[in-house]
mmCIF file of C-alpha atoms in Angstrom:
data_model
loop_
_atom_site.group_PDB
_atom_site.id
_atom_site.type_symbol
_atom_site.label_atom_id
_atom_site.label_comp_id
_atom_site.label_asym_id
_atom_site.label_seq_id
_atom_site.Cartn_x
_atom_site.Cartn_y
_atom_site.Cartn_z
ATOM 1 C CA MET I 1 -3.681 -7.904 5.492
ATOM 2 C CA LYS I 2 -2.011 -6.575 2.347
ATOM 3 C CA HIS I 3 -3.885 -3.626 0.890
ATOM 4 C CA PHE I 4 -3.709 -1.987 -2.510
ATOM 5 C CA LEU I 5 -3.723 1.734 -1.790
ATOM 6 C CA SER I 6 -1.088 1.413 0.869
ATOM 7 C CA ALA I 7 1.151 0.203 -1.958
ATOM 8 C CA VAL I 8 0.264 3.303 -3.979
ATOM 9 C CA ALA I 9 1.284 5.423 -1.028
ATOM 10 C CA LEU I 10 3.530 7.979 -2.713
ATOM 11 C CA LEU I 11 2.106 9.462 -5.872
ATOM 12 C CA CYS I 12 3.327 12.800 -6.614
ATOM 13 C CA ALA I 13 3.411 16.569 -6.682
ATOM 14 C CA ALA I 14 5.887 19.357 -7.293
ATOM 15 C CA SER I 15 6.278 22.884 -8.668
ATOM 16 C CA SER I 16 6.375 23.415 -12.418
ATOM 17 C CA THR I 17 8.878 25.186 -14.660
ATOM 18 C CA SER I 18 8.889 25.929 -18.378
ATOM 19 C CA ALA I 19 11.278 23.006 -18.959
ATOM 20 C CA ALA I 20 9.126 20.713 -16.859
ATOM 21 C CA GLU I 21 6.002 21.574 -18.820
ATOM 22 C CA GLN I 22 7.376 19.620 -21.777
ATOM 23 C CA SER I 23 7.223 16.315 -19.921
ATOM 24 C CA VAL I 24 4.344 13.997 -20.805
ATOM 25 C CA PHE I 25 4.114 13.112 -17.101
ATOM 26 C CA ASN I 26 3.283 16.589 -15.854
ATOM 27 C CA GLY I 27 -0.206 17.378 -14.669
ATOM 28 C CA GLU I 28 -2.825 16.304 -12.177
ATOM 29 C CA TRP I 29 -3.856 12.650 -12.363
ATOM 30 C CA VAL I 30 -6.830 10.832 -10.848
ATOM 31 C CA LEU I 31 -6.618 7.129 -10.020
ATOM 32 C CA ASP I 32 -9.313 4.971 -11.608
ATOM 33 C CA LEU I 33 -9.901 2.343 -8.925
ATOM 34 C CA SER I 34 -12.399 0.540 -11.143
ATOM 35 C CA SER I 35 -9.531 -0.261 -13.528
ATOM 36 C CA ALA I 36 -7.512 -2.105 -10.878
ATOM 37 C CA GLN I 37 -6.244 -5.546 -11.881
ATOM 38 C CA LEU I 38 -5.394 -7.062 -8.514
ATOM 39 C CA SER I 39 -2.955 -9.881 -7.949
ATOM 40 C CA ASN I 40 -4.398 -13.370 -7.688
ATOM 41 C CA LYS I 41 -1.882 -14.235 -5.000
ATOM 42 C CA PRO I 42 -3.669 -14.507 -1.639
ATOM 43 C CA PHE I 43 -2.534 -12.979 1.644
ATOM 44 C CA THR I 44 -2.613 -15.477 4.512
ATOM 45 C CA VAL I 45 -3.153 -14.992 8.238
ATOM 46 C CA THR I 46 -3.867 -17.554 10.936
ATOM 47 C CA VAL I 47 -6.098 -16.665 13.891
ATOM 48 C CA LYS I 48 -6.353 -19.698 16.117
ATOM 49 C CA ASP I 49 -5.943 -20.831 19.726
ATOM 50 C CA GLY I 50 -5.557 -17.275 20.984
ATOM 51 C CA GLN I 51 -2.722 -16.466 18.579
ATOM 52 C CA PHE I 52 -2.436 -14.340 15.447
ATOM 53 C CA THR I 53 0.131 -15.208 12.783
ATOM 54 C CA CYS I 54 0.832 -13.078 9.739
ATOM 55 C CA ASP I 55 1.927 -15.947 7.502
ATOM 56 C CA SER I 56 2.447 -13.808 4.396
ATOM 57 C CA CYS I 57 4.428 -11.078 6.131
ATOM 58 C CA VAL I 58 8.165 -11.021 5.411
ATOM 59 C CA PRO I 59 9.291 -12.327 7.788
ATOM 60 C CA SER I 60 6.188 -13.930 9.300
ATOM 61 C CA TYR I 61 5.409 -13.261 12.943
ATOM 62 C CA THR I 62 3.067 -14.450 15.705
ATOM 63 C CA ILE I 63 1.593 -12.497 18.624
ATOM 64 C CA PRO I 64 -1.173 -13.236 21.163
ATOM 65 C CA ALA I 65 -4.628 -12.161 19.987
ATOM 66 C CA ASP I 66 -5.501 -10.684 23.382
ATOM 67 C CA GLY I 67 -6.049 -7.001 22.578
ATOM 68 C CA ALA I 68 -2.725 -5.913 24.077
ATOM 69 C CA PHE I 69 0.259 -4.517 22.186
ATOM 70 C CA HIS I 70 3.155 -6.921 21.682
ATOM 71 C CA PRO I 71 6.613 -6.331 20.172
ATOM 72 C CA VAL I 72 7.095 -7.350 16.542
ATOM 73 C CA ALA I 73 10.683 -7.828 15.406
ATOM 74 C CA ARG I 74 12.320 -7.499 11.977
ATOM 75 C CA GLN I 75 9.471 -5.556 10.313
ATOM 76 C CA THR I 76 10.249 -2.325 8.477
ATOM 77 C CA SER I 77 6.902 -0.579 8.999
ATOM 78 C CA LEU I 78 5.952 -1.523 12.578
ATOM 79 C CA ASP I 79 7.534 -2.480 15.865
ATOM 80 C CA GLU I 80 4.447 -3.552 17.836
ATOM 81 C CA ALA I 81 0.919 -4.716 17.127
ATOM 82 C CA SER I 82 -2.311 -5.693 18.848
ATOM 83 C CA VAL I 83 -5.011 -8.082 17.672
ATOM 84 C CA THR I 84 -8.474 -8.081 19.222
ATOM 85 C CA ILE I 85 -11.119 -10.732 18.567
ATOM 86 C CA ILE I 86 -14.356 -8.745 18.684
ATOM 87 C CA ASP I 87 -16.764 -11.567 17.890
ATOM 88 C CA PRO I 88 -16.698 -14.878 15.962
ATOM 89 C CA ARG I 89 -16.615 -13.023 12.616
ATOM 90 C CA THR I 90 -14.759 -9.800 13.459
ATOM 91 C CA MET I 91 -11.124 -8.999 14.225
ATOM 92 C CA ARG I 92 -9.304 -5.688 14.743
ATOM 93 C CA MET I 93 -5.567 -5.228 14.231
ATOM 94 C CA VAL I 94 -3.583 -2.107 15.143
ATOM 95 C CA GLU I 95 0.080 -1.601 14.207
ATOM 96 C CA ARG I 96 2.356 1.028 15.740
ATOM 97 C CA LEU I 97 5.829 2.308 14.965
ATOM 98 C CA ARG I 98 7.686 4.190 17.694
ATOM 99 C CA GLY I 99 4.405 4.693 19.521
ATOM 100 C CA ARG I 100 2.423 6.110 16.574
ATOM 101 C CA VAL I 101 -0.405 4.198 14.893
ATOM 102 C CA VAL I 102 0.447 3.397 11.267
ATOM 103 C CA HIS I 103 -2.325 0.861 10.523
ATOM 104 C CA ASP I 104 -5.751 0.352 12.132
ATOM 105 C CA GLU I 105 -7.794 -2.366 10.465
ATOM 106 C CA THR I 106 -11.092 -4.113 11.121
ATOM 107 C CA ASP I 107 -11.920 -7.337 9.258
ATOM 108 C CA VAL I 108 -15.430 -8.789 9.113
ATOM 109 C CA ALA I 109 -16.014 -12.232 7.599
ATOM 110 C CA SER I 110 -19.338 -13.136 6.020
ATOM 111 C CA PRO I 111 -21.499 -15.623 7.956
ATOM 112 C CA ASP I 112 -20.455 -18.441 5.599
ATOM 113 C CA GLY I 113 -16.768 -17.442 5.797
ATOM 114 C CA ALA I 114 -16.471 -17.125 2.018
ATOM 115 C CA THR I 115 -15.807 -13.378 1.872
ATOM 116 C CA LEU I 116 -14.244 -10.742 4.081
ATOM 117 C CA THR I 117 -14.790 -6.987 4.185
ATOM 118 C CA TYR I 118 -11.998 -4.849 5.582
ATOM 119 C CA THR I 119 -11.750 -1.220 6.595
ATOM 120 C CA VAL I 120 -8.310 0.197 7.284
ATOM 121 C CA VAL I 121 -7.052 3.610 8.340
ATOM 122 C CA ILE I 122 -3.486 4.085 7.089
ATOM 123 C CA GLY I 123 -1.175 6.423 8.977
ATOM 124 C CA GLY I 124 2.565 6.956 8.964
ATOM 125 C CA ALA I 125 2.619 10.536 7.681
ATOM 126 C CA SER I 126 4.538 13.019 9.822
ATOM 127 C CA SER I 127 1.688 15.474 9.223
ATOM 128 C CA GLY I 128 -0.640 13.173 11.127
ATOM 129 C CA LYS I 129 -2.976 12.894 8.140
ATOM 130 C CA THR I 130 -4.492 9.485 7.458
ATOM 131 C CA THR I 131 -6.239 7.788 4.565
ATOM 132 C CA LYS I 132 -8.999 5.227 4.623
ATOM 133 C CA GLU I 133 -9.417 2.179 2.417
ATOM 134 C CA THR I 134 -12.164 -0.414 2.239
ATOM 135 C CA GLY I 135 -12.250 -3.593 0.235
ATOM 136 C CA VAL I 136 -13.675 -7.044 -0.267
ATOM 137 C CA GLN I 137 -11.675 -10.267 -0.285
ATOM 138 C CA VAL I 138 -12.615 -13.827 -1.160
ATOM 139 C CA ARG I 139 -11.322 -16.933 0.535
ATOM 140 C CA THR I 140 -9.037 -19.254 -1.382
ATOM 141 C CA GLY I 141 -8.855 -22.787 -0.109
ATOM 142 C CA THR I 142 -10.824 -24.322 2.740
ATOM 143 C CA ALA I 143 -11.528 -22.628 6.058
ATOM 144 C CA ASP I 144 -10.119 -24.259 9.200
ATOM 145 C CA PRO I 145 -13.193 -25.048 11.339
ATOM 146 C CA ALA I 146 -11.089 -24.703 14.500
ATOM 147 C CA ALA I 147 -9.858 -21.207 13.599
ATOM 148 C CA HIS I 148 -11.464 -17.771 13.743
ATOM 149 C CA LEU I 149 -13.553 -17.016 10.659
ATOM 150 C CA THR I 150 -11.134 -14.291 9.518
ATOM 151 C CA SER I 151 -8.310 -16.842 9.432
ATOM 152 C CA GLY I 152 -7.127 -18.163 6.080
ATOM 153 C CA ALA I 153 -5.866 -17.161 2.651
ATOM 154 C CA TRP I 154 -7.640 -14.132 1.173
ATOM 155 C CA ARG I 155 -7.552 -12.549 -2.286
ATOM 156 C CA THR I 156 -8.696 -8.950 -2.757
ATOM 157 C CA THR I 157 -11.373 -8.532 -5.443
ATOM 158 C CA SER I 158 -12.445 -4.901 -5.019
ATOM 159 C CA ILE I 159 -11.150 -1.750 -3.345
ATOM 160 C CA ALA I 160 -12.359 1.743 -2.552
ATOM 161 C CA ASP I 161 -10.847 4.863 -1.027
ATOM 162 C CA PRO I 162 -13.582 6.661 0.919
ATOM 163 C CA SER I 163 -11.229 9.446 2.009
ATOM 164 C CA SER I 164 -10.180 10.133 -1.616
ATOM 165 C CA GLU I 165 -6.820 11.336 -0.263
ATOM 166 C CA LYS I 166 -4.824 9.041 -2.513
ATOM 167 C CA THR I 167 -6.840 9.177 -5.684
ATOM 168 C CA ARG I 168 -5.540 12.557 -6.946
ATOM 169 C CA PHE I 169 -1.873 13.359 -7.502
ATOM 170 C CA THR I 170 0.410 15.554 -9.575
ATOM 171 C CA ILE I 171 3.616 14.632 -11.374
ATOM 172 C CA THR I 172 6.319 17.091 -12.364
ATOM 173 C CA VAL I 173 9.504 16.131 -14.178
ATOM 174 C CA ASN I 174 11.944 19.046 -14.443
ATOM 175 C CA GLY I 175 14.882 18.088 -16.625
ATOM 176 C CA ASN I 176 16.336 14.961 -15.027
ATOM 177 C CA VAL I 177 14.733 15.523 -11.608
ATOM 178 C CA MET I 178 11.456 13.971 -10.510
ATOM 179 C CA SER I 179 9.946 15.664 -7.429
ATOM 180 C CA GLN I 180 6.942 14.135 -5.721
ATOM 181 C CA ARG I 181 4.577 14.959 -2.883
ATOM 182 C CA ASN I 182 1.352 13.238 -1.938
ATOM 183 C CA SER I 183 -1.711 14.625 -0.195
ATOM 184 C CA THR I 184 -0.549 13.552 3.272
ATOM 185 C CA GLY I 185 2.810 15.316 2.934
ATOM 186 C CA GLN I 186 5.308 12.601 2.017
ATOM 187 C CA SER I 187 7.787 13.828 -0.580
ATOM 188 C CA PHE I 188 11.092 13.297 -2.330
ATOM 189 C CA ALA I 189 13.213 14.777 -5.109
ATOM 190 C CA ALA I 190 15.236 12.223 -7.068
ATOM 191 C CA THR I 191 17.619 12.514 -9.979
ATOM 192 C CA ILE I 192 16.470 10.193 -12.749
ATOM 193 C CA GLY I 193 19.191 7.599 -13.155
ATOM 194 C CA GLY I 194 20.749 8.611 -9.826
ATOM 195 C CA GLY I 195 20.913 6.766 -6.532
ATOM 196 C CA PHE I 196 18.443 6.318 -3.702
ATOM 197 C CA VAL I 197 17.171 9.409 -1.890
ATOM 198 C CA PRO I 198 15.234 9.568 1.401
ATOM 199 C CA ILE I 199 11.473 10.013 1.527
ATOM 200 C CA SER I 200 10.558 12.845 3.882
ATOM 201 C CA GLY I 201 7.352 13.586 5.748
ATOM 202 C CA THR I 202 6.883 9.988 6.888
ATOM 203 C CA ASP I 203 7.242 8.153 10.190
ATOM 204 C CA ILE I 204 8.231 5.024 8.255
ATOM 205 C CA PRO I 205 11.801 5.572 6.980
ATOM 206 C CA GLY I 206 12.299 4.704 3.328
ATOM 207 C CA GLU I 207 14.202 5.536 0.187
ATOM 208 C CA VAL I 208 13.428 5.679 -3.523
ATOM 209 C CA SER I 209 15.344 5.737 -6.786
ATOM 210 C CA VAL I 210 13.991 6.676 -10.220
ATOM 211 C CA THR I 211 15.100 5.435 -13.630
ATOM 212 C CA ARG I 212 13.797 6.046 -17.131
ATOM 213 C CA ASP I 213 12.768 3.395 -19.661
ATOM 214 C CA GLY I 214 12.096 5.447 -22.759
ATOM 215 C CA PRO I 215 10.393 8.844 -23.065
ATOM 216 C CA ARG I 216 7.072 7.687 -21.588
ATOM 217 C CA THR I 217 8.108 5.345 -18.765
ATOM 218 C CA LEU I 218 9.586 6.006 -15.334
ATOM 219 C CA ILE I 219 10.430 3.285 -12.829
ATOM 220 C CA GLU I 220 10.441 3.973 -9.079
ATOM 221 C CA THR I 221 12.156 1.519 -6.738
ATOM 222 C CA PHE I 222 11.246 1.778 -3.055
ATOM 223 C CA ARG I 223 13.294 0.261 -0.246
ATOM 224 C CA ARG I 224 13.365 0.227 3.547
ATOM 225 C CA GLN I 225 16.372 -0.689 5.641
ATOM 226 C CA GLY I 226 18.172 -1.721 2.463
ATOM 227 C CA GLN I 227 15.410 -4.133 1.416
ATOM 228 C CA ILE I 228 13.627 -3.583 -1.918
ATOM 229 C CA GLY I 229 9.870 -3.523 -1.387
ATOM 230 C CA ILE I 230 7.970 -2.189 -4.386
ATOM 231 C CA VAL I 231 9.059 -1.467 -7.943
ATOM 232 C CA ARG I 232 6.516 0.862 -9.529
ATOM 233 C CA THR I 233 6.351 1.462 -13.274
ATOM 234 C CA LEU I 234 4.582 4.576 -14.579
ATOM 235 C CA THR I 235 3.850 4.740 -18.314
ATOM 236 C CA VAL I 236 2.032 7.552 -20.116
ATOM 237 C CA LEU I 237 0.001 6.009 -22.947
ATOM 238 C CA ALA I 238 -0.174 7.372 -26.490
ATOM 239 C CA ASP I 239 -3.256 9.507 -25.792
ATOM 240 C CA GLY I 240 -1.226 11.523 -23.272
ATOM 241 C CA LYS I 241 -4.152 11.388 -20.849
ATOM 242 C CA THR I 242 -3.823 7.882 -19.409
ATOM 243 C CA LEU I 243 -1.152 6.710 -16.990
ATOM 244 C CA ALA I 244 -0.609 2.952 -16.616
ATOM 245 C CA ILE I 245 0.667 2.019 -13.156
ATOM 246 C CA SER I 246 2.191 -1.321 -12.199
ATOM 247 C CA ASN I 247 3.103 -2.117 -8.585
ATOM 248 C CA ASP I 248 5.476 -5.082 -8.330
ATOM 249 C CA ASN I 249 5.681 -6.071 -4.661
ATOM 250 C CA LYS I 250 8.993 -7.917 -4.399
ATOM 251 C CA LEU I 251 8.373 -9.011 -0.814
ATOM 252 C CA LEU I 252 4.965 -10.576 -1.428
ATOM 253 C CA GLY I 253 5.634 -11.720 -4.981
ATOM 254 C CA SER I 254 2.525 -10.000 -6.308
ATOM 255 C CA VAL I 255 1.778 -7.456 -9.039
ATOM 256 C CA ASP I 256 -1.174 -5.035 -9.071
ATOM 257 C CA ARG I 257 -2.075 -2.763 -11.979
ATOM 258 C CA LEU I 258 -4.398 0.169 -12.560
ATOM 259 C CA THR I 259 -4.671 3.389 -14.545
ATOM 260 C CA ALA I 260 -4.968 7.076 -13.788
ATOM 261 C CA HIS I 261 -6.426 9.789 -16.005
ATOM 262 C CA LYS I 262 -5.204 13.340 -16.451
ATOM 263 C CA SER I 263 -7.760 15.798 -15.115
#
């Protein structure tokens, strides 16, 4: 499934200097998950006849839902996955990259199949630290009576971050350099208006570039294996204490928005 906080995976930290202190971006920020405006575009999976298909993945893929790990080709964040049918309403999916777990998710559909609750542990940090996200999704369209109850098109309506690892972050802009580090150790230092730079501290290789759109807006473009994934826009509002965040997922064609507040 597509999850919100995994798309907010690299929000920031760096050391401060007297020049950097002048930036409206600098300081510790706390994500306000209650402010999230989630995309209406559903994420679709098919679990039927002993097979699991990630229809919305780019590109889509199919593996047996037999609890064993199977190779997954042409994905930038995993190279094998396993899907286990636990009971008629529950499914577990584990994704690995080069032998390390990057995604461990359990989905539980309601008895009527109208809603789904997921819990996912997100890995991928070289430090070994993980974060945990939970959420609720609603079904769009009609359930296939011949498929597993978790099968179908799902739209996320609420999210939470029980680990709180990704709800606090710090931004520092020093001159024309934006340096970032999140709580699990991923980091980069990018020249604003420069080219792509590698993200370090992650098992999932990626790059980012940063541009400026006025004195209060920075735009981060993330890519993997040359493919643009997310374009994130960060705008400090007039009060200087609110940060508007927009995550434009170019692969899924969805946009999520939320705010953070300076602590």
